[in-house]
Each structure stands twice: as structure tokens, then as C-alpha cells.
XYZ file of N, CA and C in Angstrom:
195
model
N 81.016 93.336 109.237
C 81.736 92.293 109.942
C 82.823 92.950 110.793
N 83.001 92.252 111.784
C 84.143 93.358 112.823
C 85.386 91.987 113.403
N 86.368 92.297 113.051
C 87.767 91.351 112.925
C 88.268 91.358 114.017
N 88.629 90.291 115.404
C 89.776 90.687 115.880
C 90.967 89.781 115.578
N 91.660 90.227 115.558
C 93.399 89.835 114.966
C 94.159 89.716 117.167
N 94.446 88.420 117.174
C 95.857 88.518 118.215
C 96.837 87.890 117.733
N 98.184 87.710 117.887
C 99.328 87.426 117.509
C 99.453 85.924 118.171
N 100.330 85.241 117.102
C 100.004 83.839 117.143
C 98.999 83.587 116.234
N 98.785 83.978 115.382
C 97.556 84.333 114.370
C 96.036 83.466 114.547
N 95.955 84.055 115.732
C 94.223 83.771 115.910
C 93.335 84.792 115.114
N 92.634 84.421 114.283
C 91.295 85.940 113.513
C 89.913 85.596 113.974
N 89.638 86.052 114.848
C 88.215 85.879 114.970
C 87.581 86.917 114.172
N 86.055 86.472 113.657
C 85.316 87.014 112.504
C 83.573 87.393 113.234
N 83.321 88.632 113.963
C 81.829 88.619 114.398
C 81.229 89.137 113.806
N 79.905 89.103 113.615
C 78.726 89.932 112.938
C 78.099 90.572 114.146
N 78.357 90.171 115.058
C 77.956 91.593 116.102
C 78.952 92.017 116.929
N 78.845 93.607 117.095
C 80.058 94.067 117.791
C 80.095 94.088 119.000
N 79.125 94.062 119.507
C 79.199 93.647 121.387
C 80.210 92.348 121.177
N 79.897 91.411 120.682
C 80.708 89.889 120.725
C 81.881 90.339 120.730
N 82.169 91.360 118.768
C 83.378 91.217 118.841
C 84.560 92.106 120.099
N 83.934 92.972 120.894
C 84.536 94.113 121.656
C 84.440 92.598 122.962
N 83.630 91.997 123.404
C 83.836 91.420 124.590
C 85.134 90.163 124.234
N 85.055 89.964 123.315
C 86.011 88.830 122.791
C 87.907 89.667 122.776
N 87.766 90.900 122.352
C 89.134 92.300 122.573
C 89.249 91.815 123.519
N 88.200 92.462 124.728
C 88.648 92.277 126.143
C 89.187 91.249 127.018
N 88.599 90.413 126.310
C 89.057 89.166 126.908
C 90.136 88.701 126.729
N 90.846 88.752 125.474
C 92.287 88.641 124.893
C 93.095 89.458 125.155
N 93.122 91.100 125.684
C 93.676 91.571 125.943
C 93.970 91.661 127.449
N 93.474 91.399 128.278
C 93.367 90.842 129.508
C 94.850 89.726 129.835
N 94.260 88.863 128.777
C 94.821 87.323 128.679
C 96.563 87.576 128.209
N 96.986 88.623 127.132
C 97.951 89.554 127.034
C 98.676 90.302 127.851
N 98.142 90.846 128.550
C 98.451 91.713 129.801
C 99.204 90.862 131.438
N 98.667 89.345 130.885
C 98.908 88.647 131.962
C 100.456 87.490 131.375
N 100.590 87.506 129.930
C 101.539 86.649 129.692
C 102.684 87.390 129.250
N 103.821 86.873 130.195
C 105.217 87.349 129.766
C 105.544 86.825 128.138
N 106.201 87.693 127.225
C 106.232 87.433 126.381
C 107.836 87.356 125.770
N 108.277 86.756 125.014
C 109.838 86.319 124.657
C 110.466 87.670 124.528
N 111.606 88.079 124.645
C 112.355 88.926 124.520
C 112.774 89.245 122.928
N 112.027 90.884 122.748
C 112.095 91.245 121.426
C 110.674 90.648 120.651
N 109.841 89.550 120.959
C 108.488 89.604 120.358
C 107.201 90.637 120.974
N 106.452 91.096 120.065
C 105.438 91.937 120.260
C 104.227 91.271 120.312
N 103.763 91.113 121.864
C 102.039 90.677 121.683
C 101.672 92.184 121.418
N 100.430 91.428 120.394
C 99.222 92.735 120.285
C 97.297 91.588 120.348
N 96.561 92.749 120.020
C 95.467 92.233 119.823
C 95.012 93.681 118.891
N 94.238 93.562 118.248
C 93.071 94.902 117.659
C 91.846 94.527 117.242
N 91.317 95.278 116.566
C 89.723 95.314 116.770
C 89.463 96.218 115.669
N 88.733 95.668 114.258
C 88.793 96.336 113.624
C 87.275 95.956 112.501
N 86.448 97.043 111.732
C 85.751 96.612 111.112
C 85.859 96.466 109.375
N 85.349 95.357 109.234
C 85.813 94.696 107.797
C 84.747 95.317 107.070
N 85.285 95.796 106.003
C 84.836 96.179 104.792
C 84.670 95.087 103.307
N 85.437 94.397 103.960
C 85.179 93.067 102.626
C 84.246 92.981 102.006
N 84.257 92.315 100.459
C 83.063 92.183 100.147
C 82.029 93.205 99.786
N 82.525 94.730 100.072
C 81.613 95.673 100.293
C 82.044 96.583 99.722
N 83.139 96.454 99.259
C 84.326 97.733 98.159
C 84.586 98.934 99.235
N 84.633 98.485 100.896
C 84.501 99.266 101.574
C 86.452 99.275 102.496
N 87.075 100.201 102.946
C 88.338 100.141 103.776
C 88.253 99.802 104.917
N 88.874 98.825 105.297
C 88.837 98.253 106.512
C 89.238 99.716 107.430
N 88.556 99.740 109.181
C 88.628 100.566 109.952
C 89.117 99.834 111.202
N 90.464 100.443 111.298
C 90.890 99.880 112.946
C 90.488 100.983 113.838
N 90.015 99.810 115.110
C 89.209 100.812 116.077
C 89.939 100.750 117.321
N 90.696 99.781 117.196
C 91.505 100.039 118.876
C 92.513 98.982 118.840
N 93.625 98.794 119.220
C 95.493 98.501 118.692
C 95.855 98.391 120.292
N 96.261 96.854 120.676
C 96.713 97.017 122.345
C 98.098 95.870 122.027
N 99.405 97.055 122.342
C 100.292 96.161 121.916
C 101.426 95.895 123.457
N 101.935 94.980 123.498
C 102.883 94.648 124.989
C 104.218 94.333 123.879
């Protein structure tokens, strides 16, 4: 399963990683374009879940403004 996390706590949850990497892009895009409050941190990441699987979650890419 591959997680993306953006702030404002959206979690999207894909079983395929094309989805979940085009769904990054798209949020990070969407990030890149919004001024954000003074002293808060937008981010987005992209990471694959191990849940369920006795396995460690793996972050694969961290985009923070």
C-alpha cells in the first residue's frame, strides 16, 4: 500500500503506485501555488505502508514550503 500524507490532514491510501505518485504531484503543485500562514509548514510525502505486514513504513519523497 503506498500513503500520501498533506497537511490539513488529508491521507490518501493507493494500491497502485503510479496513482499514488500522480496524486504527490498533483498536491504538490497545488502547495507550491498556496501562500501559507506565517510560521505554518505545508508539506506533502509519499510513502510505502508496511501495515499489516510486520513490515517499516518507507518514506520515498518529503516536499515541504
Amino acid at each position: 500500500m503506498f500513503r500520501v500524507m498533506v497537511s490539513g490532514g488529508i491521507i490518501k491510501d493507493f494500491k497502485i503506485r503510479e496513482e499514488a505518485v500522480s496524486f504527490l504531484i498533483k498536491r504538490r503543485g497545488e502547495l507550491r501555488k498556496m501562500k501559507g500562514i506565517e510560521g505554518e509548514t505545508l508539506e506533502v510525502s509519499i510513502h510505502e505502508c508496511g501495515h499489516g505486514v510486520g513490515k517499516p513504513c518507507i518514506n520515498w519523497e518529503r516536499f515541504t514550503k
